[in-house]
Amino acid sequence: MDILIILIKIFMMIGFLMVMGLLLTWVERKQSAVMQDRIGANRADILGMRLMGLFHPLADALKLLTKEDFVPPSGSRFIHTLAPFIAFTTALVGFAVIPFGPPIHLFHREITLQVADIHVGILFVFVAAGLSIYGVILAGWSSANRYSLLGALRGAAQTISYEVSIGLSVIGLLMVFGSLSLSEIAHAQGDLIWGFLPRWGVMVQPLGFLIFFTAAVAETKRVPFDLPEGESEIIGFFLEYSGMKFGLLWIGEFVEIVVMSGLITALFFGGWQVPFLYEHGFEFPWGTRAGLPHGLVLTLQVASFVFKVAFFCWFQMLVRWTFPRFRYDQLMRLGWKGLLPLSLLNILVTGIVILVFD
Amino acid sequence: METVKKEKRSLGFLEQLYVGEVVKGLAITGRHFFRNLFIHTAHLFGLMKSRKGAVTVQYPEERRVIPAGYRARHRLVRREDGSPRCVACMLCPTICPAQCIHVRAGESPDPAIEKYPVEFNIVLDRCVMCGLCVEACPVDAIRMDTGIVEMSAYDREEFVNRRDLLLGMNPQTPPLPKTRHG
Amino acid sequence: MEYKLTEKEIDSIFARYPDKKAALLPILRVIQTKAGYISPEAEKYAAELIVVQPARVHEVVTFYSWFREKPEGKNLILVCESISCSLLGSEEILGHLKKTLGIDVGETTPDKLFTLGTVECLAHCDASPSVMINDEILAPATIEAIERVIEEKRRNTG
Amino acid sequence: MTGKAMPTLTIDGKSISVKPGSTVIQAADRLGIFIPRFCYHPALSVVGSCRMCMVEIERLPKLQTACTTPAVDGMVVHTGTDKVRDARRSILEFLLINHPIDCPVCDKAGECFLQDYYMEYGLYTSRYLEERWNKRKVFVLGPTIVMDEERCVLCSRCVRFFDEVSGVKRLGIFERSAESYLSTYPGEVLNDPYCGNVVDLCPVGALTDRDFRFEQRVWMLKHGDAVCPFCARGCNITVDYNEKSGIQINDRRVYRFRPRYNPEVNGYWMCDTGRYGCRTVDSPERITEPLMREGKRIIPVVWETMIKKTALRIREVIDQDGPECIGLIVYPSVTCETAGAAKRLFVEHLGVRNVSTGFPVDPSAYEDDILIRKDRFPNRRGLEEAGLSGGRDAEWILGAWGKGELKLLYVIGDDLPRLLNKQKPSPIFEAEGVLILQKSTAGPEDEFARMILPSVMSLEEDGTFINFEGKAQQFKAVVSPFGESLGSGDILARLARALGLDTETA
Amino acid sequence: MEKILTKNFDKPGSHTLKVYEEGGGYEALRKVLALWTPEQVAAEVKKSNLRGRGGAGFPTGLKWGFVPKDSPKEKYLCVNADEGEPGTFKDRMILERDPHMLLEGAILASYAIGAGKAYIYIRGEFALGGERMETAVSEAYARNYLGPNILGSGFCLDVTVHYGAGAYICGEETALLESIEGKKGWPRIRPPFPAVAGLFRRPTVINNVETLANVPHIINQGAEWFASLGTEKSGGTKLFCISGRVNRPGLYELPLGTPLRRMIEEEAGGVIGGKRIKGVIPGGASCPVLTEKEIDVPMDFDSLARAGSMLGSGAVIVLDEETSMVETLLNLERFFARESCGQCTPCREGTRWFVQVLTRIAKGKGTDGDPDLLLDIADHMAGRTVCPLGDAAAGPVKSFVTKYIQEFLPIS
């Protein structure tokens, strides 16, 4: 039974991520178009129906599936095939520890809305993110193309650099919430500060959030940190990929966005929490109460999580289509000379505050 | 020559933090996003049709008017008697930065004309549409006024436009509208 | 028409010049006097005489206006066109000749009697306008005098 | 030295001492100051008729033509003053009165004096309002030369070339005044073994080469220095060529040969046989790949196989019949280096003694005092120096070959006279033995050959020719080898290696 | 006024040896051969201030002096009787009326320069003159005035009459040499000068008919006498050929320095119909024109040069008020265009251009720029050609266009 539940949750999660990923391919096109006074992809049609280009992801998938699967003759076929799977899987896995709702009681069981509630959930996410580097490196290396390799090296260097900051930036948060479990962190964010402010991570750790968000974007390797791929350059670790293997890398990238959005939501924006919404309904600080049935509350909370994730996806898109790319030295300088000291400072200040006030 | 040195504006402290600037940038793109999203949505309901949310032209259904002087696909001009006006002087292959024009000259059957192109190939998939060949031509024999902008083929060989094909093309009809610049 | 020079003529001409090639003008002059003009065969003949390429002879024949390359009428009428004669009415004379003979400058009448030409200064400016008919100078030439000469030539050579 | 003092003159501020009797233009040329000219050519008599080279000489009121003015000690010459420029401009204006200015279709464009000066002096608007004269446009003067009378500036260079260099007056300037024109004697065809030189001489596009005409614009051509391989004179030439691009319609590489000045060998000239020998380089008859006979058919093989099989054959004959059953003919068309390699391989290592350097010079061949030699091979002397001659004569070898005494006949090099003159039959005939040909261009003897090893032509390899006077002339490869052909020396070295000989010495 | 050159002209049979000898002919030759050295003859001529009568006015004695004395090569004398300049007929008159005077002068000149061979280059069209000259030569041979060992002096001279064939350019001395050599009359480039390398590349002197005709008189009557006849710098009388719109055109022997106006009005009897003079060409077709105001100039080499013209061959051509200057210039230039040898660029193309522009102006299709264009072409021709024909063609253009510019402008 437990296995069944887990499997259902896994399927739900994968389904959610895949749908989000597919949608994001569409969103990316449409959003950038709208931002740039264009119309964007809208030509894929089924029987004349175009639905604002919503069929494009489908068309893309079809196209990618039918395309030639090219392996560089001098490259390693096995690793070349393996790499996108590593990249894609590690991207997916990270979401396993993110809670998308409060635990529910069903069939006399408490079911956590989370694939795996690990005590060290946050570490798990980082581990997954760290592993994704293998995908990049192997993809670049196995292509036997110096530009691919350069892209991969850039990716590795960049991911490692920003992993430091991303890790340190959440330490303050962990100190505040005192847990490594994401479900606990999410739960703890339901509290209020001074009785009226939701105790979301962003409230208690604004600097941590900024650092985390910046580093998260860098981890997803998107503009302005897209040097490993560099669409406008020849460099890119998946330069030699085509067909669905390219599709995997590509979808993986979008999945990473969703995962990062989920992580941001879970860590800094209260996870599934809706301000002032408790198990039985709203309780506003000024005393108004509005009782709500449990199912509705739950729906609201899950919806709030999905909405927040969607918002951050949108926001990352906005960032991606707003800023120009960093130069590589700027990228490194920001990582090591900007974010790293700031996150250390953040830990120090947090520590002092905790010491003083507790 | 005088070199003008532009003083680099030094950034203030707040600017150096970039946070504000980042937000400013996001605000601009965001403004466009929401305004256009609003307009597009309104369009769905048949409102605000007069305001356009996008500048996109829905090619191939919609086509922009090709302005005068637009460098479209090449053609070779004919004389009144139908023979090519080209005198095979090879100035176009000389100037061509993509080296996509190849001419083979031959003795013209008309004694008044020195030579004419026995073969004249424009390899379109190499062409960068710079129009230098048109500029270089001393007899106005090559023009890029066909108005044909679609150039695609299934085979490389199809991109090799040969003399008779080039001679068979016509200038864009109806005549080009006058633009602001005449 | 016979254009070849006799041995004696050739020898006497060659004797006058230290270089055979220099004899070209006198030889051509004799040829023209004999044949009335210098035909391509005559050019080649002259070239052989002085041992040069025919092109060299042709250069000379075409350079000097006195040499004729085509057979012409029995009587060659040359009207002086120079400034002195022109000031005193050589154009009228020429116009009259054109009308009377019915030919233009450089042409020959159909009966092959007259060829009309112009010439640069016959050095008879003291009696302008001057006309040369064959080797005789008619100066000053009046329309009546020209008429008389033409009539006479028609009678004598016709 | 005549004992006279060398006059020293100053041209544009630079001083130079010249031989007595030199002209100003010669002094200027030595100084590297270019004075525009049409009629002046260092190898022809001076006529001073174009008036383009006028310069200002201090203390002389009028401009003087640099080509006719003798250099005098203390003379101060200016070549760039306003007066001089004005004079040049006016001369150009006069010349352009009736010039069609059809540079785009003119074959000379790019190396035309008139065009260069026209661009320099910028006479873009003509003051000539009258009707232009139409003259003969495409007038065929002879089998190789075509004339455009409208472009002629009557510099008389070509006329003087025939008068003074080739020795027969082929061209003349007829009539006089503005009506003068250049032509051959009416009815005569311009037919001279040195015709092509007038095209190089012509400073404008009046005389053009029918072989090169319309083939390529000169500015597209690359230039390489070479030695003409078509007679024992060894004229120095410039090869104008395009590297094969693969996308050109016209994949001809070598477009023309032009004489390259060498006072010791050919002066400024070359003969037409050599000049039009350029056609042989990209001839469709060139052999592109190694060919081997299999029964009746002849099939292409790769070089490795070719060399291996050839070596096997040679080894077989040596082992079974001994080296005295091998004949070697080395045509004097090969370089000294190849000759040396052939000698080391065949004579020194294999002990072949039946070696010949081809066939004797055709005594009926045309020869003159200018350039052309009876011996149409470039390197007979070189082969002598290499020690290849003095063995058997070719007649003996062919006799033995016919009688079947020779089991293997190896022929190196091309029979160049046959190549240039297709009517001449090949002396090599069919016989019992194995015929191996190492050469560049197909010929009638190919059908008897067992193996054909394509070698390069002299333009495609580095080497040395020794001309009939004993002058050794080294040259570099100009174009890359045709098809898969290899350098003759390279083939011999591979053969030596395949025969198991020390390649250092072979 | 004493007639010198033309003193025999009116005698009947003046061209015969008999008449010439009766008038003291060949006395000078006898005297010279008997008593004088060649150097003395040359010195006497030099002293006489005789200047070339062909057009350029170069001192004759000086010219003879250029011939290298020690040259082992044979030397030549060429008599330039290729008179072709429009308006000139003096040489023809001498050839026809007094060929022996010329011949004696030629013999004396040959003696002075040491020439063993003389060529008389006679214009091909001069049928009568040529015939009389040839007769004179054979008469002279018969009397041993020519041939080997002349009059027992040991001096040998052969004279050949060489006919031209209708090329004005052969009046130019180097073209004349080429023509004698049997080539096209293309003037040679100088250096080398004919005095060093002339006919057949040997030292050669070329003298005009009139110049040589003066020589016997100089010998007979002395250099001082001759010099006294003329001006300070040029001795002797001059034959003037007056033609054009005058009542009595003809040949007049007058001292150098006679004013032009007097010449026209008194000698030539004034303008036909009493019309006004519009302009005068003082020395043949190649000389710049003088306007009516300028014709008081004395007719000698230097005065005319100061007046911006030339004495040339002394052919005075009078243009009256009815004459069109455009037509006149066109006529002159047509002459030069036809007679240009075609060798060098400025002359070949420039003369044709002149004719074309002038024809256009004559047809009434001229433009405002044409006078300037004509002047510019003339500037670009003058002094930039192989031979003086370029200057000859440019000179009239410059003077006509500047002096009568109104006629060259379009009528507006």
PDB file of C-alpha atoms in Angstrom, chain C residues 12-29 32 50 52 55-68 78-92 105 117-128 132 134-137 139, chain E residues 74 76 83-89 92-93 96 117 119 121 123-128 160-167 169-170 175 178-186 200 202 242-246 249-251 272 281 285 317-319 323 327-328 331-332 334-335 338-342:
ATOM      1  CA  SER C  12      69.387  54.190-112.466  1.00  0.00           C
ATOM      2  CA  ILE C  13      67.199  54.561-109.394  1.00  0.00           C
ATOM      3  CA  PHE C  14      69.335  52.308-107.209  1.00  0.00           C
ATOM      4  CA  ALA C  15      72.419  54.180-108.331  1.00  0.00           C
ATOM      5  CA  ARG C  16      71.142  57.354-106.739  1.00  0.00           C
ATOM      6  CA  TYR C  17      70.842  56.037-103.211  1.00  0.00           C
ATOM      7  CA  PRO C  18      73.341  54.376-100.918  1.00  0.00           C
ATOM      8  CA  ASP C  19      70.599  52.135 -99.586  1.00  0.00           C
ATOM      9  CA  LYS C  20      68.249  50.123-101.762  1.00  0.00           C
ATOM     10  CA  LYS C  21      65.377  50.796 -99.419  1.00  0.00           C
ATOM     11  CA  ALA C  22      65.625  54.506-100.090  1.00  0.00           C
ATOM     12  CA  ALA C  23      64.666  53.899-103.690  1.00  0.00           C
ATOM     13  CA  LEU C  24      61.095  53.125-102.682  1.00  0.00           C
ATOM     14  CA  LEU C  25      59.570  56.516-103.426  1.00  0.00           C
ATOM     15  CA  PRO C  26      61.094  56.842-106.909  1.00  0.00           C
ATOM     16  CA  ILE C  27      60.112  53.266-107.724  1.00  0.00           C
ATOM     17  CA  LEU C  28      56.554  53.852-106.628  1.00  0.00           C
ATOM     18  CA  ARG C  29      56.525  57.070-108.595  1.00  0.00           C
ATOM     19  CA  GLN C  32      52.215  55.044-110.640  1.00  0.00           C
ATOM     20  CA  ILE C  50      64.006  46.725-102.366  1.00  0.00           C
ATOM     21  CA  VAL C  52      61.445  44.524 -97.598  1.00  0.00           C
ATOM     22  CA  ALA C  55      53.698  45.991 -95.179  1.00  0.00           C
ATOM     23  CA  ARG C  56      56.536  48.479 -95.282  1.00  0.00           C
ATOM     24  CA  VAL C  57      55.629  49.462 -98.831  1.00  0.00           C
ATOM     25  CA  HIS C  58      51.983  49.667 -97.959  1.00  0.00           C
ATOM     26  CA  GLU C  59      52.806  52.016 -95.121  1.00  0.00           C
ATOM     27  CA  VAL C  60      54.485  54.359 -97.535  1.00  0.00           C
ATOM     28  CA  VAL C  61      51.786  54.099-100.181  1.00  0.00           C
ATOM     29  CA  THR C  62      49.052  54.898 -97.718  1.00  0.00           C
ATOM     30  CA  PHE C  63      51.017  57.606 -95.978  1.00  0.00           C
ATOM     31  CA  TYR C  64      51.639  59.772 -98.997  1.00  0.00           C
ATOM     32  CA  SER C  65      48.514  61.239-100.457  1.00  0.00           C
ATOM     33  CA  TRP C  66      49.991  61.482-103.920  1.00  0.00           C
ATOM     34  CA  PHE C  67      50.056  57.712-104.301  1.00  0.00           C
ATOM     35  CA  ARG C  68      46.828  56.198-105.475  1.00  0.00           C
ATOM     36  CA  LEU C  78      42.591  68.436-108.183  1.00  0.00           C
ATOM     37  CA  VAL C  79      41.168  71.589-106.683  1.00  0.00           C
ATOM     38  CA  CYS C  80      43.346  73.464-104.241  1.00  0.00           C
ATOM     39  CA  GLU C  81      41.533  73.903-100.979  1.00  0.00           C
ATOM     40  CA  SER C  82      44.121  75.926 -99.166  1.00  0.00           C
ATOM     41  CA  ILE C  83      43.362  79.137 -97.405  1.00  0.00           C
ATOM     42  CA  SER C  84      44.471  81.480-100.194  1.00  0.00           C
ATOM     43  CA  CYS C  85      42.427  79.715-102.803  1.00  0.00           C
ATOM     44  CA  SER C  86      39.521  79.315-100.479  1.00  0.00           C
ATOM     45  CA  LEU C  87      39.545  83.057 -99.851  1.00  0.00           C
ATOM     46  CA  LEU C  88      39.207  83.617-103.562  1.00  0.00           C
ATOM     47  CA  GLY C  89      36.490  81.138-104.271  1.00  0.00           C
ATOM     48  CA  SER C  90      37.832  77.641-104.651  1.00  0.00           C
ATOM     49  CA  GLU C  91      34.641  76.298-103.088  1.00  0.00           C
ATOM     50  CA  GLU C  92      32.643  77.685-105.987  1.00  0.00           C
ATOM     51  CA  VAL C 105      35.252  64.478-104.206  1.00  0.00           C
ATOM     52  CA  GLY C 117      39.964  65.456-105.884  1.00  0.00           C
ATOM     53  CA  THR C 118      41.141  68.153-103.596  1.00  0.00           C
ATOM     54  CA  VAL C 119      44.671  68.996-102.714  1.00  0.00           C
ATOM     55  CA  GLU C 120      46.464  70.965-100.059  1.00  0.00           C
ATOM     56  CA  CYS C 121      48.004  74.083-101.544  1.00  0.00           C
ATOM     57  CA  LEU C 122      49.389  73.824-105.026  1.00  0.00           C
ATOM     58  CA  ALA C 123      51.688  76.760-104.310  1.00  0.00           C
ATOM     59  CA  HIS C 124      50.009  78.958-106.863  1.00  0.00           C
ATOM     60  CA  CYS C 125      48.555  81.304-104.321  1.00  0.00           C
ATOM     61  CA  ASP C 126      49.572  84.232-106.469  1.00  0.00           C
ATOM     62  CA  ALA C 127      46.933  83.134-108.928  1.00  0.00           C
ATOM     63  CA  SER C 128      44.210  81.731-106.753  1.00  0.00           C
ATOM     64  CA  MET C 132      45.551  71.038-111.255  1.00  0.00           C
ATOM     65  CA  ASN C 134      46.801  66.023-114.553  1.00  0.00           C
ATOM     66  CA  ASP C 135      50.144  67.777-114.338  1.00  0.00           C
ATOM     67  CA  GLU C 136      49.012  71.103-115.587  1.00  0.00           C
ATOM     68  CA  ILE C 137      48.090  73.963-113.368  1.00  0.00           C
ATOM     69  CA  ALA C 139      45.566  79.300-112.206  1.00  0.00           C
TER      70      ALA C 139
ATOM     71  CA  GLU E  74      79.953  60.739 -95.835  1.00  0.00           C
ATOM     72  CA  TYR E  76      74.916  65.045 -97.161  1.00  0.00           C
ATOM     73  CA  GLU E  83      56.999  73.667-100.244  1.00  0.00           C
ATOM     74  CA  GLY E  84      53.554  72.927 -98.989  1.00  0.00           C
ATOM     75  CA  GLU E  85      52.587  75.631 -96.580  1.00  0.00           C
ATOM     76  CA  PRO E  86      49.381  77.285 -97.726  1.00  0.00           C
ATOM     77  CA  GLY E  87      50.143  80.729 -99.067  1.00  0.00           C
ATOM     78  CA  THR E  88      53.735  79.973 -99.995  1.00  0.00           C
ATOM     79  CA  PHE E  89      55.017  79.630-103.520  1.00  0.00           C
ATOM     80  CA  ARG E  92      58.279  76.865-106.674  1.00  0.00           C
ATOM     81  CA  MET E  93      59.059  80.169-108.402  1.00  0.00           C
ATOM     82  CA  GLU E  96      60.658  77.114-112.177  1.00  0.00           C
ATOM     83  CA  LYS E 117      76.035  64.056-102.256  1.00  0.00           C
ATOM     84  CA  TYR E 119      69.421  65.561-102.553  1.00  0.00           C
ATOM     85  CA  TYR E 121      63.634  67.059-102.277  1.00  0.00           C
ATOM     86  CA  ARG E 123      57.313  68.290-103.805  1.00  0.00           C
ATOM     87  CA  GLY E 124      55.639  65.633-105.910  1.00  0.00           C
ATOM     88  CA  GLU E 125      53.042  68.035-107.258  1.00  0.00           C
ATOM     89  CA  PHE E 126      55.624  70.408-108.730  1.00  0.00           C
ATOM     90  CA  ALA E 127      55.602  68.986-112.225  1.00  0.00           C
ATOM     91  CA  LEU E 128      57.069  71.996-113.978  1.00  0.00           C
ATOM     92  CA  THR E 160      69.767  63.721-107.016  1.00  0.00           C
ATOM     93  CA  VAL E 161      66.326  65.137-107.507  1.00  0.00           C
ATOM     94  CA  HIS E 162      64.040  63.297-105.170  1.00  0.00           C
ATOM     95  CA  TYR E 163      60.312  63.757-105.423  1.00  0.00           C
ATOM     96  CA  GLY E 164      58.022  63.817-102.482  1.00  0.00           C
ATOM     97  CA  ALA E 165      54.602  62.313-102.759  1.00  0.00           C
ATOM     98  CA  GLY E 166      52.176  64.665-101.174  1.00  0.00           C
ATOM     99  CA  ALA E 167      52.976  65.039 -97.529  1.00  0.00           C
ATOM    100  CA  ILE E 169      55.083  66.957 -93.040  1.00  0.00           C
ATOM    101  CA  CYS E 170      58.038  66.075 -95.253  1.00  0.00           C
ATOM    102  CA  ALA E 175      60.596  63.795 -91.919  1.00  0.00           C
ATOM    103  CA  GLU E 178      62.933  59.717 -93.601  1.00  0.00           C
ATOM    104  CA  SER E 179      61.156  60.313 -96.847  1.00  0.00           C
ATOM    105  CA  ILE E 180      64.399  60.297 -98.805  1.00  0.00           C
ATOM    106  CA  GLU E 181      65.260  57.061 -97.062  1.00  0.00           C
ATOM    107  CA  GLY E 182      62.094  55.645 -98.526  1.00  0.00           C
ATOM    108  CA  LYS E 183      60.010  55.603 -95.401  1.00  0.00           C
ATOM    109  CA  LYS E 184      56.900  57.273 -94.137  1.00  0.00           C
ATOM    110  CA  GLY E 185      57.508  60.925 -93.346  1.00  0.00           C
ATOM    111  CA  TRP E 186      57.495  60.448 -89.606  1.00  0.00           C
ATOM    112  CA  PHE E 200      71.252  57.402 -93.572  1.00  0.00           C
ATOM    113  CA  ARG E 202      75.224  60.434 -91.484  1.00  0.00           C
ATOM    114  CA  ILE E 242      51.342  87.909-100.817  1.00  0.00           C
ATOM    115  CA  SER E 243      48.027  86.216-101.378  1.00  0.00           C
ATOM    116  CA  GLY E 244      44.489  86.273-100.200  1.00  0.00           C
ATOM    117  CA  ARG E 245      42.106  89.146-100.657  1.00  0.00           C
ATOM    118  CA  VAL E 246      44.476  91.615-102.283  1.00  0.00           C
ATOM    119  CA  PRO E 249      48.786  88.792-105.158  1.00  0.00           C
ATOM    120  CA  GLY E 250      52.226  87.601-106.041  1.00  0.00           C
ATOM    121  CA  LEU E 251      55.852  87.169-105.146  1.00  0.00           C
ATOM    122  CA  ILE E 272      40.083  93.820-103.252  1.00  0.00           C
ATOM    123  CA  ILE E 281      48.610  85.937 -91.466  1.00  0.00           C
ATOM    124  CA  ALA E 285      49.375  78.946 -92.377  1.00  0.00           C
ATOM    125  CA  ILE E 317      47.732  86.013 -96.388  1.00  0.00           C
ATOM    126  CA  VAL E 318      45.333  88.909 -96.198  1.00  0.00           C
ATOM    127  CA  LEU E 319      41.876  88.459 -94.773  1.00  0.00           C
ATOM    128  CA  THR E 323      36.093  86.792 -94.251  1.00  0.00           C
ATOM    129  CA  GLU E 327      35.887  79.293 -91.614  1.00  0.00           C
ATOM    130  CA  THR E 328      39.431  80.492 -92.108  1.00  0.00           C
ATOM    131  CA  ASN E 331      40.377  75.680 -93.307  1.00  0.00           C
ATOM    132  CA  LEU E 332      43.800  75.978 -91.733  1.00  0.00           C
ATOM    133  CA  ARG E 334      41.663  70.964 -91.703  1.00  0.00           C
ATOM    134  CA  PHE E 335      44.933  71.337 -93.520  1.00  0.00           C
ATOM    135  CA  ARG E 338      45.090  66.065 -92.938  1.00  0.00           C
ATOM    136  CA  GLU E 339      48.788  66.624 -92.971  1.00  0.00           C
ATOM    137  CA  SER E 340      49.566  65.484 -89.468  1.00  0.00           C
ATOM    138  CA  CYS E 341      51.742  62.442 -89.766  1.00  0.00           C
ATOM    139  CA  GLY E 342      49.880  60.619 -87.042  1.00  0.00           C
TER     140      GLY E 342
END
